[in-house]
PDB file of C-alpha atoms in Angstrom:
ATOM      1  CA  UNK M   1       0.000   0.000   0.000  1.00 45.00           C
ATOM      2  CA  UNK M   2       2.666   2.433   0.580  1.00 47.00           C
ATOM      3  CA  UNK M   3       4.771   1.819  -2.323  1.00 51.00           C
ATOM      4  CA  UNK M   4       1.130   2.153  -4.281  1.00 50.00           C
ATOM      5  CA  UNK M   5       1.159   6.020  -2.434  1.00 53.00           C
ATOM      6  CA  UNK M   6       4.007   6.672  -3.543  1.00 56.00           C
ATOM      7  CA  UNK M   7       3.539   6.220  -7.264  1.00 53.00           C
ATOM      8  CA  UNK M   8       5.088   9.278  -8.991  1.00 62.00           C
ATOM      9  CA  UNK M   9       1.546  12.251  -9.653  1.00 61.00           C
ATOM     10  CA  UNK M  10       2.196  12.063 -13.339  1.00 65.00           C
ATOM     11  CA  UNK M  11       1.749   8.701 -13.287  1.00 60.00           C
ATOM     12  CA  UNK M  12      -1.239   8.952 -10.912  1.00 57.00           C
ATOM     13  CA  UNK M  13      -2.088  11.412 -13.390  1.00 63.00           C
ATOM     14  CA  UNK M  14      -2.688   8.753 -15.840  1.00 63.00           C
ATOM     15  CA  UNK M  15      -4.344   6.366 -13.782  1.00 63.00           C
ATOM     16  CA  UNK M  16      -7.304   8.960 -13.119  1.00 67.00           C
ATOM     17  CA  UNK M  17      -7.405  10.007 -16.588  1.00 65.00           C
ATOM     18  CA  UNK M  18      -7.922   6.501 -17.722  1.00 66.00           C
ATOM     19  CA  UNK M  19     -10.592   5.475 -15.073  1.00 65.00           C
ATOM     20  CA  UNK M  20     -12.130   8.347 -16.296  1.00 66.00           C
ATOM     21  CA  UNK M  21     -12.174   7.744 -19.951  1.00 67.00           C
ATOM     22  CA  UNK M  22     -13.412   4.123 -19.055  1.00 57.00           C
ATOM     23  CA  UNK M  23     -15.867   5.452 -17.099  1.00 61.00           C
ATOM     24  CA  UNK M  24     -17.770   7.972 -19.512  1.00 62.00           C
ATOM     25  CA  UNK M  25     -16.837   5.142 -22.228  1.00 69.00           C
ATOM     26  CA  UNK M  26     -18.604   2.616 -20.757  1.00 58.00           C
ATOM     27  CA  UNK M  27     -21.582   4.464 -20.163  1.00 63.00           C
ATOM     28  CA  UNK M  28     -21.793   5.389 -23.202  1.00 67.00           C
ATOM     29  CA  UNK M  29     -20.964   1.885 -24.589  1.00 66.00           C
ATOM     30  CA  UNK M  30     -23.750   0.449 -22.755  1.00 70.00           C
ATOM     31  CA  UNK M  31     -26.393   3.357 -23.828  1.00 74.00           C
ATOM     32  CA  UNK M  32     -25.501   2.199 -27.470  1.00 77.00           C
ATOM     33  CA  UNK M  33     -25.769  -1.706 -26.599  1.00 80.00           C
ATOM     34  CA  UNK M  34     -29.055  -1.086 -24.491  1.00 76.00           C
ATOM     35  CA  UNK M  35     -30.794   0.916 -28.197  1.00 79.00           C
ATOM     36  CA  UNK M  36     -29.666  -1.865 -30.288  1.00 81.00           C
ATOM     37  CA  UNK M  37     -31.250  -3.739 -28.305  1.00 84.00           C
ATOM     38  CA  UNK M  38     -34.387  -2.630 -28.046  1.00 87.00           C
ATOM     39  CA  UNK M  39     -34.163  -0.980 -31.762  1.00 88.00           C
ATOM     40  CA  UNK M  40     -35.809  -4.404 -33.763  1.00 90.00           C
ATOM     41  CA  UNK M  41     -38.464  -4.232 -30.906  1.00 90.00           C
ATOM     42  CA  UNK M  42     -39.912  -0.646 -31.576  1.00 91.00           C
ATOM     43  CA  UNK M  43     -39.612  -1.711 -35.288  1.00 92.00           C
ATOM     44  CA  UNK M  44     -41.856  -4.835 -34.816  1.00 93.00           C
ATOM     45  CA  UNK M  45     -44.243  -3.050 -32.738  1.00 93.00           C
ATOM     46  CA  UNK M  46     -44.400  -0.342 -35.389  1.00 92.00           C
ATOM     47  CA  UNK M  47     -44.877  -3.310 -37.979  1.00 94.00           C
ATOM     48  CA  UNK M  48     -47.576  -4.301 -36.075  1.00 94.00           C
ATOM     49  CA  UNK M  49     -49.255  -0.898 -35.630  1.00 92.00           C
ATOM     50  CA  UNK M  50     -49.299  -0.255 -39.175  1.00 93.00           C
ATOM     51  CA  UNK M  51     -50.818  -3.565 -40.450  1.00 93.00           C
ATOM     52  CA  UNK M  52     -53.619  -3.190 -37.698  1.00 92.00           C
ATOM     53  CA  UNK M  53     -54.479   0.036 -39.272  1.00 92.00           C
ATOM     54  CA  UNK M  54     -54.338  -1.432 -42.547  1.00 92.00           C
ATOM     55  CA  UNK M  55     -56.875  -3.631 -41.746  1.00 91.00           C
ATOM     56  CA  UNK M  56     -59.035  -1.084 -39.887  1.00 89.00           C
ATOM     57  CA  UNK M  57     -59.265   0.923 -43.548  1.00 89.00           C
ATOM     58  CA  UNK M  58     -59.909  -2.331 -45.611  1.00 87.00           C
ATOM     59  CA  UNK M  59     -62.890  -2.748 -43.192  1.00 85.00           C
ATOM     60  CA  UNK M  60     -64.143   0.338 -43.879  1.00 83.00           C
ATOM     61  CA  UNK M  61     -64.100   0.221 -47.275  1.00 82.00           C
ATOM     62  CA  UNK M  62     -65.521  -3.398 -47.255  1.00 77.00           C
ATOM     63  CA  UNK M  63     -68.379  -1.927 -45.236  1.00 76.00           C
ATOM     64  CA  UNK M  64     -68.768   0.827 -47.361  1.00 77.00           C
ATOM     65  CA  UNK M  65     -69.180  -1.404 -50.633  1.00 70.00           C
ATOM     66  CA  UNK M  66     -71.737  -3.996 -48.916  1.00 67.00           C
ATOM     67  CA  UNK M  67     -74.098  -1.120 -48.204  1.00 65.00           C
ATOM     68  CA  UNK M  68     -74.250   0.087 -51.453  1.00 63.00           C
ATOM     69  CA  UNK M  69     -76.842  -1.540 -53.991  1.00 58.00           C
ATOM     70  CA  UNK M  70     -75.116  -3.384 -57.246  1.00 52.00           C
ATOM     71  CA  UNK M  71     -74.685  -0.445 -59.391  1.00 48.00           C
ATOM     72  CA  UNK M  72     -77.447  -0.905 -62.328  1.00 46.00           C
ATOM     73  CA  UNK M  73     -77.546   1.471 -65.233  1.00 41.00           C
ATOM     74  CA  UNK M  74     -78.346   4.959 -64.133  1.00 40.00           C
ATOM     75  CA  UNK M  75     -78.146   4.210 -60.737  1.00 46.00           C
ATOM     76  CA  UNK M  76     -75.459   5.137 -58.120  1.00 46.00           C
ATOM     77  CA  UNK M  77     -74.027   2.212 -55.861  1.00 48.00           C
ATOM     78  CA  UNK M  78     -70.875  -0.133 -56.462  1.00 54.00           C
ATOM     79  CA  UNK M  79     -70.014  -3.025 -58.548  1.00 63.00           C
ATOM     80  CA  UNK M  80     -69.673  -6.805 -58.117  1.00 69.00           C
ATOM     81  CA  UNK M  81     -65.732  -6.033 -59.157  1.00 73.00           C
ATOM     82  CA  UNK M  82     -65.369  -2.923 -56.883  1.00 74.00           C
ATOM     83  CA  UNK M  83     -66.707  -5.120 -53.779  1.00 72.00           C
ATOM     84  CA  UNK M  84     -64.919  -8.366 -54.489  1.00 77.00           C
ATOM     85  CA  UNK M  85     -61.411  -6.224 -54.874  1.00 83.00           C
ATOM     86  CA  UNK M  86     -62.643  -4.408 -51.319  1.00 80.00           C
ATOM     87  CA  UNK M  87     -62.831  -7.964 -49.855  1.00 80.00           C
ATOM     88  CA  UNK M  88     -59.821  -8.894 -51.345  1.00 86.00           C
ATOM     89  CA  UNK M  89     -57.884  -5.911 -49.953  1.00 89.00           C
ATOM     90  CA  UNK M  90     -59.554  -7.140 -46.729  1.00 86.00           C
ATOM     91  CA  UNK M  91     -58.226 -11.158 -46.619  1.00 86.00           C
ATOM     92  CA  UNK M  92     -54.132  -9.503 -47.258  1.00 92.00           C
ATOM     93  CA  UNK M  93     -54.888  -7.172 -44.833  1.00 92.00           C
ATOM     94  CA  UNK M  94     -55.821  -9.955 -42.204  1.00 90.00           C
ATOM     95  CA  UNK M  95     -52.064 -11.647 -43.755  1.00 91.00           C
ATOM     96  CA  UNK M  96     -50.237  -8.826 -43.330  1.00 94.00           C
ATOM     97  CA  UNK M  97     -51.502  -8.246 -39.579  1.00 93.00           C
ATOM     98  CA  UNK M  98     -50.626 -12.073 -39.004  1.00 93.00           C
ATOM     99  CA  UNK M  99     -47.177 -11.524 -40.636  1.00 95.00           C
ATOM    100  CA  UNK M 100     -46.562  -8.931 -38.276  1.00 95.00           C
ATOM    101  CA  UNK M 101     -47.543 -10.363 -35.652  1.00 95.00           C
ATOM    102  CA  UNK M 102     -45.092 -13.630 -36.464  1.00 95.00           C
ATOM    103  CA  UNK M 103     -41.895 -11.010 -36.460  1.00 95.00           C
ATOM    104  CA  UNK M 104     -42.897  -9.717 -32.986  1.00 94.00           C
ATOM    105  CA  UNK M 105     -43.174 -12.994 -31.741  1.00 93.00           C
ATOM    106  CA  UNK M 106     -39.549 -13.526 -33.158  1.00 93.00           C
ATOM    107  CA  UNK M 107     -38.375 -10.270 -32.309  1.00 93.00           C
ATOM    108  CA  UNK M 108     -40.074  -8.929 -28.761  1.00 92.00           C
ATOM    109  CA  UNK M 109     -38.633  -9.865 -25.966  1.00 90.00           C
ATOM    110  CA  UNK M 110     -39.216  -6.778 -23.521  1.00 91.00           C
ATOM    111  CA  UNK M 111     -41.481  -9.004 -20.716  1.00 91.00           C
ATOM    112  CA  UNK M 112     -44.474  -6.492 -20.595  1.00 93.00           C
ATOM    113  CA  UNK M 113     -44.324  -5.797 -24.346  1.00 92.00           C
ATOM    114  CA  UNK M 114     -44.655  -9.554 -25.107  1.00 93.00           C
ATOM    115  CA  UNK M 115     -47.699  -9.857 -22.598  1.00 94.00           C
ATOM    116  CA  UNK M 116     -49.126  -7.112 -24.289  1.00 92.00           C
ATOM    117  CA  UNK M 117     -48.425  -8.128 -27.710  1.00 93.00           C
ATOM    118  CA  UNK M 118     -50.171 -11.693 -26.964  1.00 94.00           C
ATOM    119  CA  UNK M 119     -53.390 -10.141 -25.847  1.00 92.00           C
ATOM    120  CA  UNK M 120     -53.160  -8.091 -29.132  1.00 92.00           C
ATOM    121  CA  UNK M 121     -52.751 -11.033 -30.947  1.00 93.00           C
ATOM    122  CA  UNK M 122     -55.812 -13.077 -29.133  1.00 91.00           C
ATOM    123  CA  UNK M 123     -57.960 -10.397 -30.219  1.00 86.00           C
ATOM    124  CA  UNK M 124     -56.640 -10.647 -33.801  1.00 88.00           C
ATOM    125  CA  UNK M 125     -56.978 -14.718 -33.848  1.00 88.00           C
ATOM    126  CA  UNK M 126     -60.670 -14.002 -32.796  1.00 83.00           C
ATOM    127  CA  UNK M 127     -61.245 -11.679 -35.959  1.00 80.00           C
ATOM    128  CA  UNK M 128     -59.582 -14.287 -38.073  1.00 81.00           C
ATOM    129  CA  UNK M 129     -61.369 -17.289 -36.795  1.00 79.00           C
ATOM    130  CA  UNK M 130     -64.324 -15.449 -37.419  1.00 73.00           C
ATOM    131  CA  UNK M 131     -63.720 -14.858 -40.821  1.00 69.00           C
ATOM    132  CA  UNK M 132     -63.922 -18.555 -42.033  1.00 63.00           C
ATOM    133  CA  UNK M 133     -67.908 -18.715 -41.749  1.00 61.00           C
ATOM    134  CA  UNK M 134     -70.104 -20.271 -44.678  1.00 60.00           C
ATOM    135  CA  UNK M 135     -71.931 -16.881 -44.347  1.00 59.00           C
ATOM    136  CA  UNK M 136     -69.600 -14.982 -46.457  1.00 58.00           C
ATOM    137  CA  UNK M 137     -70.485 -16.583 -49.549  1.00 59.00           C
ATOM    138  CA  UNK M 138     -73.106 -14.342 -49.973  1.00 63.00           C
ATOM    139  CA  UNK M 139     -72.746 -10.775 -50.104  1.00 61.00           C
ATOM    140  CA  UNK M 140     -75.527 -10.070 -47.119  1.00 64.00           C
ATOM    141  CA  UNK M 141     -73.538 -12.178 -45.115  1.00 66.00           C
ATOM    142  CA  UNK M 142     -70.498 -10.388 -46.047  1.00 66.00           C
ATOM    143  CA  UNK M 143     -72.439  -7.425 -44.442  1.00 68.00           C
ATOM    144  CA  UNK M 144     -73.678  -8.814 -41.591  1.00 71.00           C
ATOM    145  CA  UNK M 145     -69.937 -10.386 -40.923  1.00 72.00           C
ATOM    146  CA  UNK M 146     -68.842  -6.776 -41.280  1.00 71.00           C
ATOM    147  CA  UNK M 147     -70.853  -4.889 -39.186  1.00 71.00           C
ATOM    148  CA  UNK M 148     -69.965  -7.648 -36.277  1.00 73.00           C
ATOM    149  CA  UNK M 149     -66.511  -7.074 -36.640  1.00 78.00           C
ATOM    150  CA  UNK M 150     -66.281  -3.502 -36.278  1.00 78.00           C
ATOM    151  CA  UNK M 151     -65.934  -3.594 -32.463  1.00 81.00           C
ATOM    152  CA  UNK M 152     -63.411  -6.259 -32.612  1.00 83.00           C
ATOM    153  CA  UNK M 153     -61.338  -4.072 -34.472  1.00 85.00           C
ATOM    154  CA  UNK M 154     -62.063  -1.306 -32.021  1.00 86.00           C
ATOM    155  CA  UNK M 155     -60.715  -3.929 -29.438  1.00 87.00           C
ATOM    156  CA  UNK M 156     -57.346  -4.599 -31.473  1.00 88.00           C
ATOM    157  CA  UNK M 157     -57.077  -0.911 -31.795  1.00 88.00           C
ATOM    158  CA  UNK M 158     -57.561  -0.674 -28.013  1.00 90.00           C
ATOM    159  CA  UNK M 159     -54.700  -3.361 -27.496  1.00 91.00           C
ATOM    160  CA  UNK M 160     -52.254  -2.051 -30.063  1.00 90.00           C
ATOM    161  CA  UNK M 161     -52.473   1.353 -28.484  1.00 90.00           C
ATOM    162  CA  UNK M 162     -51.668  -0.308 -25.237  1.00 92.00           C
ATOM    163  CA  UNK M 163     -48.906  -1.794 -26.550  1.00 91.00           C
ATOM    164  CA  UNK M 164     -47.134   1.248 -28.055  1.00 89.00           C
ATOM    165  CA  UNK M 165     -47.862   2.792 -24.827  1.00 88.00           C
ATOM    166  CA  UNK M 166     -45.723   0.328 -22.827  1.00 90.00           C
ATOM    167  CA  UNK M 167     -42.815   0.351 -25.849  1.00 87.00           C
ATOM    168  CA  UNK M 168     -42.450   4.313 -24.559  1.00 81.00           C
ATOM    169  CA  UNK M 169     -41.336   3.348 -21.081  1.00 80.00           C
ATOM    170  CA  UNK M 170     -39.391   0.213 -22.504  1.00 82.00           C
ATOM    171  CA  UNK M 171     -38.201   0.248 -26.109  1.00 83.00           C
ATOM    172  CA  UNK M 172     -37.707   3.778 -26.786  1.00 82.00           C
ATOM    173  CA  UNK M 173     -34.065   5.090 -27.425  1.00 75.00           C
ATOM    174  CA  UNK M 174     -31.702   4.672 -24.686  1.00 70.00           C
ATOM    175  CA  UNK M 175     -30.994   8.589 -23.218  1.00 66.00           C
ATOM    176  CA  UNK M 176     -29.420   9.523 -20.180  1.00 61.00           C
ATOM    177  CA  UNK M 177     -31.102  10.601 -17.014  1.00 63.00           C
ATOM    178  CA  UNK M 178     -31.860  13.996 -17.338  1.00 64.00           C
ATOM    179  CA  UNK M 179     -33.509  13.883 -21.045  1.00 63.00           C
ATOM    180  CA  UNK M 180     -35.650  10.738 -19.345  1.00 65.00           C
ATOM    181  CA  UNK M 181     -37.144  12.603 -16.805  1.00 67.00           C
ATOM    182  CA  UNK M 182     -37.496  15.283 -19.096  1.00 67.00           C
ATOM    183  CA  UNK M 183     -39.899  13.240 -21.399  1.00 66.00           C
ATOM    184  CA  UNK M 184     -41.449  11.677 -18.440  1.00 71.00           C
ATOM    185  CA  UNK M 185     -42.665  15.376 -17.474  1.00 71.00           C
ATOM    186  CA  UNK M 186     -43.862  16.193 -20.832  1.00 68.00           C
ATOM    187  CA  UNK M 187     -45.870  13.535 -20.633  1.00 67.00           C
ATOM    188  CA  UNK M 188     -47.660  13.632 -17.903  1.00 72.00           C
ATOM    189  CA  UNK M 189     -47.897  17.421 -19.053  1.00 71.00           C
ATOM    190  CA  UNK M 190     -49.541  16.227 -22.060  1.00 68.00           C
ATOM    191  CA  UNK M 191     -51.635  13.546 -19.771  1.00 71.00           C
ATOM    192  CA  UNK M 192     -53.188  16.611 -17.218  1.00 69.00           C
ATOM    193  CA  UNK M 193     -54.421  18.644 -20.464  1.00 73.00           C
ATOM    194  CA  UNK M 194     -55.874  15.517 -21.830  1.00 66.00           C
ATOM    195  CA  UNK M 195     -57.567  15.105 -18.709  1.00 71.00           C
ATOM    196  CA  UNK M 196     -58.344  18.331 -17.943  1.00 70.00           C
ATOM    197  CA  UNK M 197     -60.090  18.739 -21.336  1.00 66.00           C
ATOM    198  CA  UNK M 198     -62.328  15.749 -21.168  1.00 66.00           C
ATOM    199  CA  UNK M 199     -63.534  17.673 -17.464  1.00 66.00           C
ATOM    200  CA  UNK M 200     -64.165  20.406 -19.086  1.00 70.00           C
ATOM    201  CA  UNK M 201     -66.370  19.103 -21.756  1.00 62.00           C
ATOM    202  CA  UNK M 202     -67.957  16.829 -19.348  1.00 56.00           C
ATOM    203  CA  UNK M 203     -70.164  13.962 -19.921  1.00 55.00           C
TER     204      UNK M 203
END
């Protein structure tokens, strides 16, 4: 221990300097490890966000065309080819939500964003299960199957927003402590006004 003491100050010097340089290096190090980490997460959940919304407008616009009458001749409404490309824009949306779904499960790992992306997933194998029914043969029952479905998709919206919600706290960039609680306190900024507003208006 003494002959440690009495190490020469230029060369305790360079001792201090390098603990330092480790030190801010391996902070910094570990912020980068710690965002490519969760990088492939944020970009499945945004895959997934974006395929559910997909399938939100093909809804609509398969909706839209089973309301209308067969368009006759001088008479507004849709065609048989207009309708059966709506449905068909419907049945890859439904893919595209399930391929999505399949690189989360490969790519998620955050514990509470997993959960999360299950529950979103449930309510996505109901809509799907419920699409194989002898009704939609028929283009009534194409309506009827439609209308049904519209608050299941509300749910899946519901559980997708959820989901992004949680990837905030979990999967966004990596940033030191200050910007963190910075963001924290816009948010719940952004949370009071919300709630604040919806007092206001009242019920």
């Amino acid at each position: 221990m003494d002959t440690f003491l009495a190490l020469p100050l230029p060369l305790w010097g360079g001792i201090i300097g390098s603990l330092l340089t480790y030190a801010v290096t391996y902070f910094r190090e570990r912020r980068k490890l710690a965002d490519a980490y969760r990088a492939p997460q944020r970009e499945a959940v945004a895959q997934i966000l974006a395929a559910a919304n997909e399938l939100k407008v093909s809804a609509n616009d398969v909706i839209t065309h089973s309301r209308q009458p067969i368009l006759e001749v001088f008479k507004a409404g849709t065609s048989n080819d207009a309708a059966t490309l709506a449905q068909r824009n419907f049945e890859l949306a439904l893919l595209e939500v399930e391929r999505a779904f399949a690189v989360g499960k490969l790519t998620v790992v955050h514990p509470q964003s997993y959960r999360q992306m299950i529950l979103a997933y449930e309510r996505y194998s109901t809509v799907r299960r419920s699409f194989d029914t002898p009704e939609l043969a028929q283009r009534d029952g194409w309506k009827r199957f439609m209308e049904r479905l519209d608050g299941q998709l509300q749910q899946l919206d519901a559980d997708c927003a959820v989901l992004v919600a949680i990837g905030q706290d979990h999967l966004s960039p990596k940033q030191g402590l200050l910007r963190t609680a910075a963001r924290k306190g816009v948010q719940k900024q952004v949370e009071d006004s919300k709630r604040a507003a919806t007092e206001t208006k009242g019920p």
